CSV table of C-alpha atoms in Angstrom, one decimal:
chain,number,residue,atom,x,y,z
A,1,UNK,CA,118.4,74.2,112.0
A,2,UNK,CA,116.9,72.2,114.8
A,3,UNK,CA,116.1,68.5,114.3
A,4,UNK,CA,112.5,67.5,113.6
A,5,UNK,CA,111.2,64.4,115.6
A,6,UNK,CA,109.8,61.6,113.4
A,7,UNK,CA,106.6,59.8,114.1
A,8,UNK,CA,106.2,56.0,114.1
A,9,UNK,CA,104.2,54.1,111.4
A,10,UNK,CA,104.9,50.9,113.3
A,11,UNK,CA,106.7,49.4,116.3
A,12,UNK,CA,107.2,45.7,116.6
A,13,UNK,CA,109.0,43.2,118.8
A,14,UNK,CA,110.6,40.2,117.2
A,15,UNK,CA,113.2,37.5,117.6
A,16,UNK,CA,115.4,38.8,114.7
A,17,UNK,CA,115.5,40.6,111.4
A,18,UNK,CA,117.2,40.4,108.1
A,19,UNK,CA,117.9,43.6,106.2
A,20,UNK,CA,118.0,43.6,102.4
A,21,UNK,CA,118.7,46.3,99.8
A,22,UNK,CA,116.0,48.8,98.9
A,23,UNK,CA,114.7,49.2,102.4
A,24,UNK,CA,113.3,45.7,102.6
A,25,UNK,CA,113.4,43.9,105.9
A,26,UNK,CA,112.2,40.4,107.0
A,27,UNK,CA,111.1,40.2,110.6
A,28,UNK,CA,111.6,36.8,112.3
A,29,UNK,CA,109.2,35.7,115.0
A,30,UNK,CA,107.0,38.8,115.7
A,31,UNK,CA,105.6,38.6,119.2
A,32,UNK,CA,103.9,40.5,122.0
A,33,UNK,CA,104.2,38.0,124.8
A,34,UNK,CA,106.9,35.9,126.5
A,35,UNK,CA,106.2,32.8,128.5
A,36,UNK,CA,109.0,32.8,131.1
A,37,UNK,CA,110.0,29.6,132.8
A,38,UNK,CA,110.6,31.3,136.1
A,39,UNK,CA,110.8,34.8,137.7
A,40,UNK,CA,112.8,36.9,137.8
A,41,UNK,CA,113.4,36.3,134.0
A,42,UNK,CA,116.2,37.7,131.9
A,43,UNK,CA,115.4,37.8,128.2
A,44,UNK,CA,118.7,37.3,126.5
A,45,UNK,CA,117.8,39.4,123.5
A,46,UNK,CA,114.9,40.6,121.4
A,47,UNK,CA,114.7,43.1,118.5
A,48,UNK,CA,112.7,46.3,118.5
A,49,UNK,CA,111.8,47.3,114.9
A,50,UNK,CA,110.3,50.7,114.1
A,51,UNK,CA,109.3,52.4,110.8
A,52,UNK,CA,109.7,56.1,111.2
A,53,UNK,CA,108.8,59.0,108.9
A,54,UNK,CA,108.7,62.8,109.1
A,55,UNK,CA,112.0,63.3,110.9
A,56,UNK,CA,114.9,65.5,109.8
A,57,UNK,CA,118.4,65.8,111.0
A,58,UNK,CA,120.6,63.9,113.5
A,59,UNK,CA,118.1,62.7,116.2
A,60,UNK,CA,119.2,61.1,119.5
A,61,UNK,CA,117.0,58.1,120.5
A,62,UNK,CA,116.8,55.4,123.2
A,63,UNK,CA,114.3,52.8,124.4
A,64,UNK,CA,112.9,52.3,127.9
A,65,UNK,CA,111.1,49.2,129.3
A,66,UNK,CA,108.6,50.1,132.0
A,67,UNK,CA,106.0,48.3,134.1
A,68,UNK,CA,102.7,49.3,132.5
A,69,UNK,CA,100.7,49.6,135.7
A,70,UNK,CA,103.1,51.9,137.6
A,71,UNK,CA,105.4,53.4,135.0
A,72,UNK,CA,108.4,52.0,136.9
A,73,UNK,CA,111.5,52.1,134.7
A,74,UNK,CA,113.1,48.7,134.5
A,75,UNK,CA,115.6,49.1,131.7
A,76,UNK,CA,116.9,51.8,129.5
A,77,UNK,CA,119.3,51.7,126.5
A,78,UNK,CA,122.2,53.9,125.7
A,79,UNK,CA,121.4,56.9,123.5
A,80,UNK,CA,122.1,56.4,119.8
A,81,UNK,CA,121.7,58.7,116.8
A,82,UNK,CA,119.2,58.3,114.0
A,83,UNK,CA,120.0,60.0,110.7
A,84,UNK,CA,116.9,61.4,108.9
A,85,UNK,CA,118.2,63.1,105.7
A,86,UNK,CA,114.7,63.9,104.3
A,87,UNK,CA,111.3,64.3,105.9
A,88,UNK,CA,109.6,62.1,103.3
A,89,UNK,CA,112.1,59.2,103.7
A,90,UNK,CA,110.9,56.2,105.6
A,91,UNK,CA,113.5,55.1,108.1
A,92,UNK,CA,113.7,51.5,109.4
A,93,UNK,CA,115.2,51.1,112.8
A,94,UNK,CA,116.1,47.7,114.2
A,95,UNK,CA,117.6,47.7,117.7
A,96,UNK,CA,118.6,44.5,119.6
A,97,UNK,CA,117.8,44.7,123.3
A,98,UNK,CA,120.0,42.5,125.4
A,99,UNK,CA,119.8,41.2,128.9
A,100,UNK,CA,116.5,42.7,129.8
A,101,UNK,CA,115.3,41.7,133.3
A,102,UNK,CA,111.6,41.2,134.0
A,103,UNK,CA,111.1,40.8,137.8
A,104,UNK,CA,107.5,39.3,137.6
A,105,UNK,CA,104.7,38.4,135.2
A,106,UNK,CA,102.7,41.4,134.0
A,107,UNK,CA,102.3,43.9,131.2
A,108,UNK,CA,105.4,45.9,130.3
A,109,UNK,CA,105.8,48.8,127.8
A,110,UNK,CA,108.7,49.1,125.3
A,111,UNK,CA,108.9,52.8,124.6
A,112,UNK,CA,110.8,54.7,121.9
A,113,UNK,CA,112.0,58.2,122.7
A,114,UNK,CA,113.5,60.6,120.1
A,115,UNK,CA,115.3,63.7,121.5
A,116,UNK,CA,113.7,62.9,124.9
A,117,UNK,CA,110.2,62.9,123.5
A,118,UNK,CA,107.8,59.9,123.4
A,119,UNK,CA,107.4,58.6,119.8
A,120,UNK,CA,105.8,55.2,120.2
A,121,UNK,CA,105.3,52.2,122.5
A,122,UNK,CA,104.1,48.7,122.4
A,123,UNK,CA,103.0,46.4,125.1
A,124,UNK,CA,104.8,43.1,126.1
A,125,UNK,CA,102.9,40.6,128.2
A,126,UNK,CA,105.1,38.4,130.5
A,127,UNK,CA,103.2,35.2,131.2
C-alpha cells in the first residue's frame, strides 16, 4: 500500500524543545525573526516543530530554507523517515537545524516536504 502524506496542523520555529510522555512537548523560545549581528550570518541551531496528522506509512521528509522573494534554495536537510502508524494519530516532529547560513537580511521560508510534496512552511525574518 502506498504511503499517505500527512497535513500539518502547526509548524513553529523555536530555540529548543522538551519531550514528555503522552505526546506532550514544551517549546522553548518560539520565534519568527532573528536579529543577526552581521551578514552573512550562520545560525548555529534552531528547532523546527511540526504537528502532523492524516499520514500513513513510512514517509520520507526533509526541510528546505529558501529566500522568500526568489525561491532560491539556501539550505536543505538530509532526508529522514517519519513513521505514521495510523491516520488518526497526531505525530509531533522536532528537527534541529544546524549551521544554516543566511547571506543577507530578508524574509526566508522554512519548508517541510513529505515524499517530495510541500506540506507546510513558515516565514523567518532576518533583521
